[in-house]
Coordinates of N, CA and C in Angstrom, one line a residue:
M1 N 28.1 -21.9 66.0 CA 26.5 -22.1 66.7 C 26.4 -21.2 67.7
D2 N 25.2 -20.6 67.3 CA 24.8 -19.5 68.7 C 24.2 -19.7 69.9
M3 N 24.6 -19.6 71.2 CA 24.4 -20.4 72.1 C 23.1 -19.5 72.7
N4 N 22.4 -19.0 72.0 CA 21.0 -18.6 71.7 C 20.1 -19.0 72.4
S5 N 20.8 -20.1 70.8 CA 19.5 -21.9 70.6 C 19.5 -22.6 72.0
F6 N 20.4 -22.4 72.7 CA 20.5 -24.3 73.8 C 19.4 -23.6 74.9
V7 N 19.0 -24.6 75.6 CA 18.0 -24.3 76.3 C 18.1 -24.4 77.6
T8 N 18.6 -23.7 78.8 CA 19.6 -23.6 79.3 C 18.3 -24.4 80.8
P9 N 18.6 -24.4 81.8 CA 17.1 -24.8 82.9 C 16.8 -24.0 83.6
S10 N 17.2 -22.1 84.0 CA 16.7 -22.0 84.5 C 15.3 -21.0 83.5
N11 N 15.3 -21.2 82.2 CA 13.9 -20.6 81.7 C 12.5 -22.0 81.5
R12 N 13.7 -23.0 82.1 CA 12.5 -24.1 82.1 C 11.4 -24.8 80.6
E13 N 12.5 -24.0 79.5 CA 11.7 -24.1 78.4 C 12.5 -25.6 77.8
L14 N 11.3 -26.1 76.8 CA 11.7 -27.1 75.7 C 11.9 -26.6 74.5
N15 N 12.8 -27.0 74.2 CA 12.8 -27.0 72.2 C 12.3 -27.6 72.1
V16 N 11.5 -28.0 71.4 CA 10.3 -28.9 70.3 C 11.2 -28.8 69.6
P17 N 10.5 -31.0 68.9 CA 11.2 -31.8 67.7 C 10.1 -29.8 66.4
D18 N 10.7 -30.2 64.9 CA 10.4 -29.4 64.4 C 9.0 -30.2 64.0
E19 N 7.8 -29.9 63.0 CA 6.9 -31.0 62.9 C 6.9 -31.6 61.7
S20 N 8.2 -31.6 61.1 CA 8.3 -32.5 59.4 C 8.5 -33.6 60.7
Y21 N 8.9 -33.3 62.0 CA 9.9 -34.7 62.5 C 8.7 -35.8 63.2
N22 N 9.0 -36.5 62.4 CA 7.6 -37.7 62.8 C 8.7 -38.6 64.7
H23 N 7.7 -38.4 65.6 CA 8.5 -38.4 66.6 C 8.2 -39.6 67.0
N24 N 7.7 -40.6 66.7 CA 7.1 -41.8 66.5 C 7.7 -43.2 65.9
T25 N 7.9 -42.4 64.3 CA 8.4 -43.7 63.6 C 10.0 -43.7 63.1
D26 N 10.3 -42.3 63.4 CA 11.4 -41.9 62.4 C 12.7 -42.7 63.8
V27 N 14.0 -42.9 63.0 CA 15.2 -43.8 63.9 C 16.0 -42.6 64.3
S28 N 15.9 -42.1 65.6 CA 16.9 -40.9 66.7 C 17.9 -41.2 66.7
Y29 N 18.5 -39.8 67.2 CA 19.7 -40.5 68.2 C 19.6 -39.4 69.4
V30 N 19.1 -39.6 70.8 CA 19.8 -38.9 71.8 C 21.3 -39.4 72.8
V31 N 21.6 -37.2 72.1 CA 23.1 -37.8 73.1 C 23.2 -37.1 74.3
L32 N 23.7 -37.8 74.9 CA 23.0 -37.7 76.1 C 24.6 -37.4 77.5
D33 N 24.2 -36.5 77.9 CA 25.7 -36.1 78.7 C 25.4 -35.6 80.2
L34 N 25.7 -35.9 81.1 CA 25.5 -35.7 83.0 C 26.7 -35.2 83.5
E35 N 26.5 -34.5 84.1 CA 27.1 -33.1 85.4 C 26.7 -33.6 86.8
M36 N 28.2 -34.6 87.3 CA 27.4 -34.4 88.6 C 28.5 -34.3 89.2
C37 N 28.1 -34.6 91.7 CA 28.3 -33.6 92.5 C 29.4 -34.5 93.0
K38 N 30.0 -34.6 94.0 CA 30.6 -35.7 95.5 C 29.5 -36.0 96.4
V39 N 29.2 -37.0 96.5 CA 29.1 -38.0 97.4 C 29.8 -37.8 99.2
K40 N 29.7 -37.5 99.9 CA 30.8 -37.7 101.3 C 30.0 -39.3 101.6
G41 N 30.9 -40.1 101.6 CA 30.2 -41.4 102.3 C 29.3 -40.9 103.8
S42 N 30.2 -40.0 104.9 CA 28.5 -39.9 105.6 C 27.5 -38.9 105.5
A43 N 27.6 -38.2 104.6 CA 26.1 -38.3 103.9 C 25.3 -38.8 103.5
A44 N 26.0 -40.4 102.9 CA 24.6 -41.0 102.3 C 24.6 -42.4 103.1
G45 N 25.6 -43.0 103.9 CA 25.7 -44.4 104.2 C 25.1 -45.2 103.8
R46 N 24.3 -46.2 104.9 CA 23.9 -47.1 104.0 C 23.1 -46.6 102.9
T47 N 22.1 -46.1 102.7 CA 20.7 -45.9 101.8 C 21.5 -45.1 100.1
Y48 N 23.0 -44.6 100.3 CA 22.7 -44.7 99.0 C 24.5 -45.1 99.2
S49 N 25.1 -45.5 97.9 CA 26.4 -46.2 98.0 C 27.1 -45.8 96.9
K50 N 26.7 -45.1 95.4 CA 27.7 -44.2 94.7 C 28.5 -43.2 95.1
K51 N 29.6 -42.6 95.0 CA 30.5 -41.8 95.4 C 30.1 -41.2 94.7
M52 N 29.0 -40.2 93.2 CA 28.9 -39.2 92.9 C 27.2 -39.0 92.4
E53 N 26.7 -38.0 92.4 CA 24.8 -38.0 92.2 C 25.3 -36.7 91.0
I54 N 23.8 -36.8 90.1 CA 23.9 -35.9 88.7 C 23.2 -35.1 89.8
I55 N 23.5 -34.0 88.9 CA 23.1 -32.6 88.8 C 22.7 -32.1 88.2
Q56 N 22.7 -32.6 86.2 CA 22.3 -31.7 85.5 C 22.4 -32.7 84.3
I57 N 21.2 -32.8 83.7 CA 21.4 -33.8 82.5 C 21.0 -32.8 81.4
G58 N 21.8 -32.8 80.1 CA 21.8 -31.9 78.8 C 22.3 -33.4 78.2
A59 N 20.1 -33.3 76.8 CA 20.7 -34.3 76.0 C 20.5 -33.5 74.1
T60 N 20.9 -33.8 73.5 CA 21.2 -33.4 71.7 C 20.1 -34.4 71.5
L61 N 19.1 -33.8 70.5 CA 18.4 -34.8 69.8 C 18.5 -34.9 68.1
L62 N 19.4 -36.0 67.7 CA 19.7 -36.2 66.3 C 18.8 -36.8 66.0
D63 N 18.4 -36.8 64.3 CA 17.6 -37.7 63.5 C 17.7 -38.4 62.8
H64 N 17.1 -38.8 61.5 CA 18.0 -40.5 61.2 C 19.3 -40.1 60.0
D65 N 19.5 -38.3 60.0 CA 20.3 -38.3 59.0 C 21.2 -37.1 59.9
F66 N 21.9 -37.6 60.9 CA 22.3 -37.1 62.2 C 22.5 -35.1 62.0
G67 N 20.9 -35.0 61.8 CA 20.7 -33.0 61.9 C 20.2 -33.2 63.4
V68 N 21.2 -32.3 63.9 CA 20.1 -32.1 65.2 C 18.0 -31.0 64.9
V69 N 17.6 -31.8 66.1 CA 16.3 -31.3 66.1 C 15.8 -30.5 67.1
S70 N 16.7 -30.9 68.3 CA 15.9 -30.6 69.6 C 17.1 -30.9 70.5
K71 N 17.4 -30.0 71.6 CA 18.2 -30.3 72.6 C 16.9 -30.3 74.6
F72 N 17.9 -30.9 75.1 CA 16.8 -31.0 76.8 C 18.2 -30.4 77.9
D73 N 17.9 -29.9 78.7 CA 18.5 -29.3 79.7 C 18.2 -29.4 81.3
R74 N 18.6 -30.1 82.1 CA 17.5 -29.5 83.3 C 19.0 -29.8 84.8
Y75 N 18.6 -28.8 85.2 CA 18.6 -29.3 86.7 C 18.6 -30.3 87.3
V76 N 19.3 -31.1 88.3 CA 18.6 -32.0 88.9 C 18.7 -31.2 90.4
K77 N 18.3 -31.6 91.6 CA 18.4 -31.2 93.2 C 19.1 -32.7 94.0
P78 N 19.8 -32.4 94.0 CA 20.9 -34.1 95.1 C 20.6 -34.1 96.6
E79 N 20.0 -35.1 96.5 CA 19.8 -35.6 97.9 C 20.3 -35.4 98.6
Y80 N 22.3 -36.6 98.5 CA 22.9 -36.4 99.3 C 24.3 -35.8 98.9
G81 N 24.7 -35.4 98.0 CA 25.4 -34.9 97.2 C 25.6 -33.6 97.3
R82 N 27.3 -32.7 97.9 CA 27.2 -31.4 97.6 C 28.3 -30.8 96.5
I83 N 28.0 -28.9 96.5 CA 28.6 -28.8 95.2 C 30.2 -28.1 96.1
D84 N 31.1 -28.7 96.0 CA 32.0 -27.7 96.5 C 32.8 -27.5 95.6
G85 N 34.1 -26.2 96.1 CA 34.8 -25.3 94.5 C 35.2 -26.2 93.9
F86 N 35.4 -27.1 94.0 CA 35.8 -27.7 92.7 C 35.0 -27.9 91.5
I87 N 33.8 -28.7 92.4 CA 32.7 -28.4 91.0 C 32.2 -27.6 90.5
H88 N 32.4 -26.5 91.5 CA 31.8 -25.3 91.0 C 32.5 -24.4 89.9
S89 N 33.8 -24.8 90.1 CA 34.8 -24.3 89.4 C 34.7 -25.4 87.9
L90 N 34.4 -26.5 87.9 CA 34.2 -27.4 86.8 C 33.1 -26.9 86.1
T91 N 31.8 -27.1 86.4 CA 30.8 -26.8 85.9 C 29.8 -25.4 86.2
G92 N 30.5 -24.7 86.7 CA 29.5 -22.9 87.0 C 29.1 -23.1 87.7
I93 N 28.1 -24.7 88.7 CA 26.5 -24.7 88.9 C 27.3 -24.4 89.5
N94 N 25.9 -23.8 90.9 CA 26.4 -23.4 92.2 C 24.8 -24.1 92.8
Y95 N 24.5 -23.9 94.1 CA 22.9 -23.9 94.7 C 22.3 -23.1 94.7
T96 N 22.4 -21.9 93.8 CA 21.1 -21.0 93.0 C 20.5 -21.9 92.5
D97 N 21.5 -22.8 91.2 CA 20.8 -23.2 90.7 C 20.2 -24.6 90.2
L98 N 20.7 -25.1 91.8 CA 19.6 -26.1 91.8 C 18.8 -26.3 92.9
S99 N 18.8 -24.6 93.6 CA 17.5 -24.8 94.7 C 15.9 -24.8 94.0
A100 N 16.0 -24.4 92.9 CA 14.2 -24.4 91.9 C 14.6 -25.4 91.3
A101 N 15.4 -27.0 91.3 CA 15.1 -28.2 90.5 C 14.7 -28.8 91.3
G102 N 13.8 -29.6 89.9 CA 13.3 -31.0 90.8 C 14.5 -32.0 91.1
D103 N 13.8 -33.6 91.4 CA 14.8 -34.1 92.2 C 14.9 -35.4 90.9
L104 N 15.4 -36.1 90.9 CA 16.7 -37.3 89.8 C 14.6 -37.8 89.0
N105 N 13.8 -37.9 90.1 CA 12.7 -38.6 89.1 C 12.2 -38.1 88.6
A106 N 11.8 -37.0 89.3 CA 10.6 -35.4 88.4 C 11.4 -35.0 87.4
V107 N 12.8 -35.4 86.9 CA 13.7 -35.2 85.9 C 13.6 -35.9 84.9
L108 N 13.6 -37.1 85.5 CA 13.3 -38.1 84.9 C 12.3 -38.2 83.4
R109 N 11.1 -38.2 84.4 CA 9.6 -38.4 84.1 C 9.7 -37.0 82.6
E110 N 9.9 -36.1 83.0 CA 10.5 -35.2 82.2 C 11.3 -35.4 80.8
F111 N 12.2 -35.9 80.8 CA 13.3 -36.0 79.6 C 12.2 -37.2 79.5
I112 N 11.6 -38.8 79.9 CA 10.9 -39.2 78.9 C 10.0 -39.0 78.0
E113 N 9.3 -37.7 78.3 CA 8.2 -37.3 77.8 C 9.0 -37.1 76.4
W114 N 10.5 -36.3 76.7 CA 11.2 -36.1 75.5 C 12.1 -36.5 74.3
I115 N 12.0 -38.1 74.9 CA 12.8 -38.8 74.2 C 11.8 -39.2 73.2
P116 N 11.9 -39.4 71.4 CA 11.0 -40.2 71.0 C 11.2 -41.5 71.2
E117 N 10.3 -42.4 70.5 CA 9.9 -44.0 71.1 C 11.0 -44.1 70.3
N118 N 11.5 -44.3 69.3 CA 12.8 -45.2 68.4 C 14.3 -44.5 69.0
A119 N 14.5 -43.7 69.9 CA 16.5 -43.2 70.1 C 16.5 -44.2 70.8
I120 N 17.8 -43.6 70.1 CA 18.7 -44.6 70.8 C 19.7 -43.8 71.5
F121 N 21.1 -44.4 72.3 CA 21.2 -43.4 73.3 C 22.3 -43.2 73.0
V122 N 22.9 -42.6 73.2 CA 24.6 -42.2 72.9 C 25.3 -41.1 73.7
S123 N 26.5 -41.4 73.8 CA 27.1 -40.5 75.3 C 28.6 -40.9 75.0
W124 N 29.4 -40.1 75.5 CA 30.9 -40.1 75.3 C 31.4 -41.2 76.4
S125 N 31.8 -42.9 76.3 CA 32.2 -43.5 77.2 C 30.8 -43.6 77.6
M126 N 30.7 -44.8 78.5 CA 29.9 -45.8 79.3 C 29.3 -44.9 80.6
T127 N 30.3 -43.9 81.1 CA 30.6 -43.6 82.6 C 29.0 -43.2 82.7
D128 N 28.5 -42.3 82.2 CA 27.1 -41.9 82.1 C 26.5 -42.8 82.4
R129 N 26.3 -43.9 81.8 CA 24.8 -45.0 81.0 C 25.6 -45.5 82.8
S130 N 26.5 -45.7 83.3 CA 26.8 -46.3 84.4 C 26.1 -45.7 85.8
Q131 N 26.3 -44.4 85.4 CA 26.3 -43.4 87.0 C 24.7 -43.3 86.5
L132 N 23.9 -43.3 85.6 CA 22.6 -43.1 85.5 C 21.3 -44.1 86.2
Y133 N 22.3 -45.3 85.4 CA 21.7 -46.8 86.1 C 22.0 -46.9 87.2
G134 N 22.8 -46.8 88.1 CA 23.2 -47.3 89.1 C 22.1 -46.7 90.4
E135 N 22.5 -45.0 89.9 CA 21.9 -43.6 91.0 C 20.1 -44.4 90.5
M136 N 19.6 -44.7 89.6 CA 18.4 -44.5 89.4 C 18.0 -45.9 90.8
K137 N 19.0 -47.3 90.6 CA 19.1 -48.3 91.3 C 18.9 -48.0 92.6
A138 N 20.0 -47.1 92.9 CA 20.1 -47.2 95.0 C 18.7 -45.9 95.0
K139 N 17.9 -45.0 94.3 CA 17.4 -44.5 94.6 C 16.2 -44.8 94.3
G140 N 15.9 -46.4 94.0 CA 14.3 -46.9 93.7 C 14.1 -46.4 92.8
I141 N 14.3 -45.7 91.4 CA 13.6 -45.3 90.0 C 13.7 -46.3 90.0
H142 N 12.4 -46.7 88.5 CA 11.5 -47.1 87.5 C 10.7 -46.8 86.9
F143 N 11.9 -47.1 85.4 CA 11.9 -46.6 84.0 C 11.4 -48.2 82.7
D144 N 10.8 -48.0 82.8 CA 10.8 -49.2 81.8 C 11.4 -48.5 80.5
V145 N 11.3 -47.2 79.9 CA 12.1 -47.2 78.8 C 13.5 -46.9 79.0
F146 N 14.4 -46.7 79.9 CA 15.8 -47.6 80.4 C 16.0 -48.9 80.1
N147 N 15.2 -49.4 80.5 CA 15.7 -51.0 80.4 C 15.1 -51.9 79.1
E148 N 14.7 -50.6 77.9 CA 14.6 -51.1 76.9 C 15.6 -50.4 76.0
K149 N 16.7 -49.3 77.2 CA 17.5 -48.4 75.9 C 19.2 -49.3 76.4
H150 N 19.2 -49.9 77.5 CA 20.1 -50.3 77.8 C 20.9 -51.0 76.5
E151 N 20.9 -51.9 76.1 CA 21.4 -52.5 75.7 C 22.2 -51.8 74.0
G152 N 20.9 -51.6 73.8 CA 21.4 -50.1 72.6 C 22.3 -49.2 72.8
W153 N 23.0 -49.0 73.8 CA 23.6 -47.8 74.7 C 24.1 -47.6 73.1
I154 N 25.0 -46.6 72.7 CA 26.4 -46.6 71.7 C 27.2 -45.4 73.0
D155 N 28.2 -46.1 73.0 CA 29.6 -45.7 73.5 C 31.0 -44.7 71.9
C156 N 30.4 -43.4 71.7 CA 31.2 -42.3 70.6 C 32.5 -42.1 70.8
Q157 N 33.1 -42.6 72.3 CA 34.4 -42.5 72.3 C 35.5 -43.4 72.4
K158 N 34.2 -44.8 72.5 CA 34.3 -45.9 71.5 C 34.9 -46.1 70.1
M159 N 33.9 -45.5 69.9 CA 33.3 -44.9 68.3 C 35.0 -44.5 67.4
F160 N 35.1 -43.3 68.1 CA 35.7 -42.4 67.8 C 37.5 -42.8 67.9
S161 N 37.2 -43.9 68.5 CA 39.4 -44.7 68.6 C 39.1 -45.3 67.5
E162 N 37.5 -46.6 67.3 CA 38.2 -47.4 66.0 C 38.1 -46.5 64.0
K163 N 37.6 -45.9 64.7 CA 37.7 -44.7 63.7 C 38.9 -43.9 63.4
M164 N 39.8 -43.9 64.5 CA 41.3 -43.3 64.3 C 42.4 -44.5 64.0
V165 N 41.7 -45.4 64.1 CA 42.8 -46.7 64.2 C 44.0 -46.9 65.7
I166 N 44.2 -46.2 66.0 CA 45.1 -46.3 67.1 C 44.4 -46.7 68.5
Q167 N 44.4 -47.0 69.1 CA 43.3 -47.7 70.2 C 43.6 -47.3 71.5
R168 N 43.1 -45.9 72.0 CA 43.5 -45.8 72.9 C 42.3 -44.7 73.5
R169 N 41.5 -44.4 74.6 CA 40.8 -44.0 75.1 C 41.1 -42.1 74.7
Y170 N 39.9 -41.0 74.2 CA 40.4 -39.6 73.6 C 39.7 -39.1 74.7
S171 N 40.0 -38.3 75.2 CA 39.1 -36.8 76.1 C 38.0 -36.3 74.9
L172 N 37.3 -35.5 75.3 CA 35.8 -35.3 74.2 C 37.0 -33.7 73.6
E173 N 37.2 -33.3 74.4 CA 38.4 -31.9 73.9 C 39.6 -32.5 72.8
E174 N 39.6 -33.4 73.2 CA 40.7 -33.6 71.8 C 40.4 -34.5 70.9
A175 N 39.3 -34.8 70.9 CA 38.4 -35.6 70.3 C 37.5 -34.7 69.1
L176 N 37.3 -33.7 69.3 CA 36.4 -32.6 69.3 C 37.8 -31.7 68.2
L177 N 39.1 -31.1 69.0 CA 40.1 -30.4 68.1 C 40.8 -31.6 66.6
A178 N 40.7 -32.7 67.1 CA 41.4 -33.8 66.1 C 40.4 -33.7 65.1
A179 N 39.4 -33.3 65.1 CA 37.9 -34.1 64.4 C 38.1 -32.4 63.8
D180 N 38.7 -31.6 63.9 CA 38.0 -29.7 63.2 C 36.7 -29.2 63.8
I181 N 36.2 -29.5 64.4 CA 34.9 -29.7 64.9 C 35.1 -27.9 65.7
F182 N 34.8 -26.9 65.1 CA 34.8 -25.3 66.2 C 33.8 -25.7 67.2
T183 N 33.4 -25.5 68.4 CA 32.9 -25.2 69.5 C 33.1 -23.7 70.2
E184 N 31.3 -24.1 71.0 CA 31.5 -22.5 71.5 C 31.0 -22.9 72.6
G185 N 30.4 -22.5 73.3 CA 30.5 -22.9 74.9 C 31.6 -23.5 76.3
N186 N 31.5 -23.7 77.1 CA 32.2 -24.1 78.4 C 32.1 -25.4 78.4
A187 N 32.8 -26.8 78.5 CA 32.9 -27.5 78.7 C 33.0 -27.9 79.8
H188 N 31.9 -29.2 80.7 CA 31.3 -29.7 81.4 C 30.3 -29.0 81.7
N189 N 29.8 -28.5 80.9 CA 28.0 -28.3 81.1 C 27.7 -29.1 80.2
G190 N 26.4 -30.2 80.9 CA 25.7 -30.7 80.5 C 25.5 -30.8 79.0
L191 N 24.5 -29.6 78.9 CA 23.9 -29.5 77.3 C 25.5 -29.1 76.3
V192 N 26.3 -28.2 76.8 CA 27.6 -28.1 75.9 C 27.5 -29.3 75.1
D193 N 28.4 -29.6 76.0 CA 28.9 -31.3 76.2 C 27.9 -32.6 75.1
A194 N 27.1 -32.2 75.5 CA 25.9 -33.4 74.5 C 25.6 -32.9 73.5
Y195 N 25.9 -31.6 72.8 CA 25.7 -30.7 71.4 C 26.8 -31.1 70.9
N196 N 28.5 -31.3 71.7 CA 29.2 -31.2 70.5 C 29.8 -32.8 70.4
T197 N 29.4 -33.7 71.7 CA 29.3 -35.0 71.4 C 28.9 -34.6 69.9
A198 N 27.8 -34.4 69.6 CA 26.5 -35.1 68.7 C 27.1 -34.4 67.8
L199 N 28.0 -33.6 67.6 CA 28.4 -32.6 66.4 C 29.4 -34.1 65.8
L200 N 30.3 -34.9 66.6 CA 31.2 -35.5 66.9 C 31.0 -36.7 65.9
F201 N 29.1 -37.0 67.0 CA 28.6 -38.3 66.3 C 28.3 -38.4 64.8
A202 N 27.8 -37.5 64.4 CA 27.5 -37.4 62.8 C 28.0 -37.3 62.4
K203 N 29.8 -36.7 62.6 CA 30.8 -36.4 61.4 C 31.7 -38.0 61.7
I204 N 31.3 -38.5 62.7 CA 31.7 -40.4 62.7 C 30.9 -40.8 61.5
N205 N 29.6 -40.7 61.7 CA 28.9 -41.4 60.8 C 29.0 -40.7 59.6
K206 N 29.2 -40.0 59.0 CA 28.9 -39.4 57.6 C 30.2 -39.6 56.8
E207 N 31.4 -39.8 57.5 CA 32.3 -39.1 57.0 C 32.7 -41.0 57.1
M208 N 33.4 -41.1 55.6 CA 34.1 -42.7 55.6 C 35.5 -42.8 56.2
E209 N 35.9 -41.7 56.2 CA 37.5 -41.6 56.9 C 37.1 -39.5 57.3
L210 N 37.8 -39.8 58.3 CA 37.5 -38.4 59.2 C 37.9 -37.5 58.9
V211 N 37.5 -36.3 57.9 CA 38.3 -35.2 58.0 C 38.9 -34.2 59.0
L212 N 40.5 -34.9 59.2 CA 40.8 -34.0 60.2 C 41.4 -33.2 60.4
N213 N 41.4 -32.5 61.4 CA 42.4 -31.2 61.5 C 44.0 -31.1 60.7
P214 N 44.1 -30.5 60.3 CA 45.7 -31.0 59.1 C 47.1 -31.0 59.8
Y215 N 47.2 -30.2 61.6 CA 48.0 -30.3 62.0 C 47.9 -31.3 63.3
Y216 N 46.7 -32.1 63.3 CA 46.4 -33.0 64.2 C 46.9 -34.0 63.2
K217 N 46.0 -34.1 62.0 CA 46.9 -35.0 61.3 C 47.9 -35.7 60.8
Q218 N 48.8 -34.9 60.9 CA 49.9 -34.8 60.1 C 50.6 -35.8 61.4
A219 N 50.1 -35.0 62.8 CA 51.3 -35.6 63.6 C 50.6 -37.2 64.5
H220 N 49.4 -37.1 63.9 CA 48.4 -38.8 63.9 C 49.1 -39.7 63.5
D221 N 49.3 -38.8 61.7 CA 49.7 -40.1 61.0 C 51.6 -40.3 61.6
E222 N 52.0 -39.5 61.8 CA 53.4 -40.3 62.3 C 53.6 -40.9 63.5
N223 N 52.6 -40.5 64.1 CA 52.6 -41.2 66.0 C 52.3 -42.9 65.3
Y224 N 51.3 -42.7 64.2 CA 51.0 -44.3 63.8 C 52.1 -45.3 62.7
S225 N 52.2 -43.9 62.6 CA 53.7 -44.5 62.2 C 54.6 -45.1 62.8
S226 N 54.9 -44.6 63.3 CA 56.3 -45.1 64.4 C 55.8 -46.6 65.3
Q227 N 54.4 -46.4 65.3 CA 53.9 -47.6 66.5 C 54.0 -49.0 65.5
L228 N 53.5 -48.7 64.3 CA 53.9 -49.6 63.8 C 55.0 -50.0 63.0
C229 N 56.3 -49.5 63.3 CA 57.4 -49.8 63.6 C 57.9 -50.9 64.6
C230 N 57.1 -50.3 65.4 CA 57.8 -50.5 67.1 C 56.8 -52.0 67.2
S231 N 55.7 -51.8 66.3 CA 55.6 -53.7 66.2 C 56.6 -54.5 65.1
I232 N 56.5 -53.9 64.1 CA 57.2 -54.8 63.8 C 58.9 -55.3 64.0
G233 N 59.4 -53.6 65.2 CA 60.5 -54.2 65.3 C 60.3 -55.4 66.5
E234 N 59.6 -55.1 67.4 CA 58.8 -56.5 68.2 C 59.0 -57.9 68.5
L235 N 57.8 -58.2 67.1 CA 57.9 -58.6 66.5 C 59.1 -59.7 65.6
L236 N 60.8 -59.2 65.2 CA 61.8 -59.3 64.9 C 62.7 -59.7 66.0
A237 N 62.5 -59.1 66.9 CA 63.3 -59.5 68.1 C 63.2 -60.7 68.3
G238 N 62.1 -60.9 68.3 CA 61.7 -62.2 69.2 C 62.0 -63.5 68.4
L239 N 62.5 -63.3 66.9 CA 62.3 -64.6 66.4 C 64.4 -64.8 66.3
K240 N 64.8 -65.8 66.0 CA 66.3 -66.2 66.0 C 66.9 -66.7 65.0
F241 N 67.8 -67.1 64.8 CA 68.0 -67.4 63.3 C 69.1 -68.1 63.2
D242 N 69.3 -69.2 62.2 CA 70.4 -69.9 62.4 C 72.3 -69.4 62.1
P243 N 73.3 -69.0 61.6 CA 73.9 -69.0 61.7 C 74.2 -69.9 60.8
D244 N 73.9 -70.9 60.1 CA 74.2 -71.9 59.9 C 73.3 -73.0 59.0
P245 N 72.9 -72.0 58.3 CA 71.4 -73.1 57.9 C 71.9 -74.1 56.7
V246 N 71.3 -75.0 56.9 CA 70.7 -75.6 55.9 C 70.6 -75.9 54.4
V247 N 71.6 -75.7 53.5 CA 71.1 -75.9 52.0 C 70.1 -77.2 51.4
C248 N 69.4 -77.1 51.1 CA 68.6 -78.5 51.0 C 68.8 -78.3 49.2
A249 N 69.0 -79.0 48.9 CA 69.6 -78.7 47.3 C 68.7 -80.2 46.2
G250 N 67.8 -78.9 44.9 CA 67.0 -79.7 44.3 C 66.1 -79.5 44.8
V251 N 65.8 -78.7 45.6 CA 64.4 -78.5 46.1 C 63.8 -77.7 44.3

C-alpha cells in the first residue's frame, strides 16, 4: 500500500470516489476509526461529562464488492481535552496539528457530505460508536444521518471473533497479524487504522474460512483443541458413576 494514497488532514483534500461508483444507490461500507485525547474533570465541569474527546476522524469507503473506493481524514480541535505526552506518543498528534482544525460539528458536516446515502458504518468494536454518539449528545450536535445509521452499525471485532470460533476479544493488531494482512503506517492513526480495519472487514466477508498466517493458524488450532479437551474434561468431571450398576436382563 502506497502511503501517499492516504488523505492527510493537513492538505485538506478529499479523495473522491471513482466516477463509475454510484454514490446514491450502491450499497457501501464506511469503516471508521476515531482517535481521542483525555479530558480532565476540572476542564469540562458539568458541561461535558465524557472522559475522552475526539481529535481525529479517519474513514475508508468500501463498495459492495468490498473494494476501496475513497478515504477521509480530518483532525478535530478539542474543546475540553488536552494532548498530553501519552496521547502524543500514541497517536503522533500534537497541538500544531489541531490548531487549524475545525471543531466536531464542522468536521462532521464535512464527513456527512462524504458519506454515501446507502452506507453502513463499520468499526473495530463499538467503542468509537459510543464515543461519537456520547460526544455529540454532550455538545448538543444533531444530524439525522447518524440516528438513521445507529442500529445498523457493524462491529468488525465481533465478526472476527466469530469467524475465529474462539470467543475472545482480539486487538486490531493481533487480528491483522492472524489474518496475514500486511500493513503499513503507524497504529493509532485514524486513517491507517480505518484502512487496515477495512482490509480485514473485506477479507472476513470474502472468505468462507479465513486464510490465516500459517504460524498463527498452527498456534490457533492447538489452542482450540486444548479448549475442547478442557471442555470435555469439565463435563466428565461432573458425572458420578455407580460402582454397582444394575443389569436389566431381557431388555
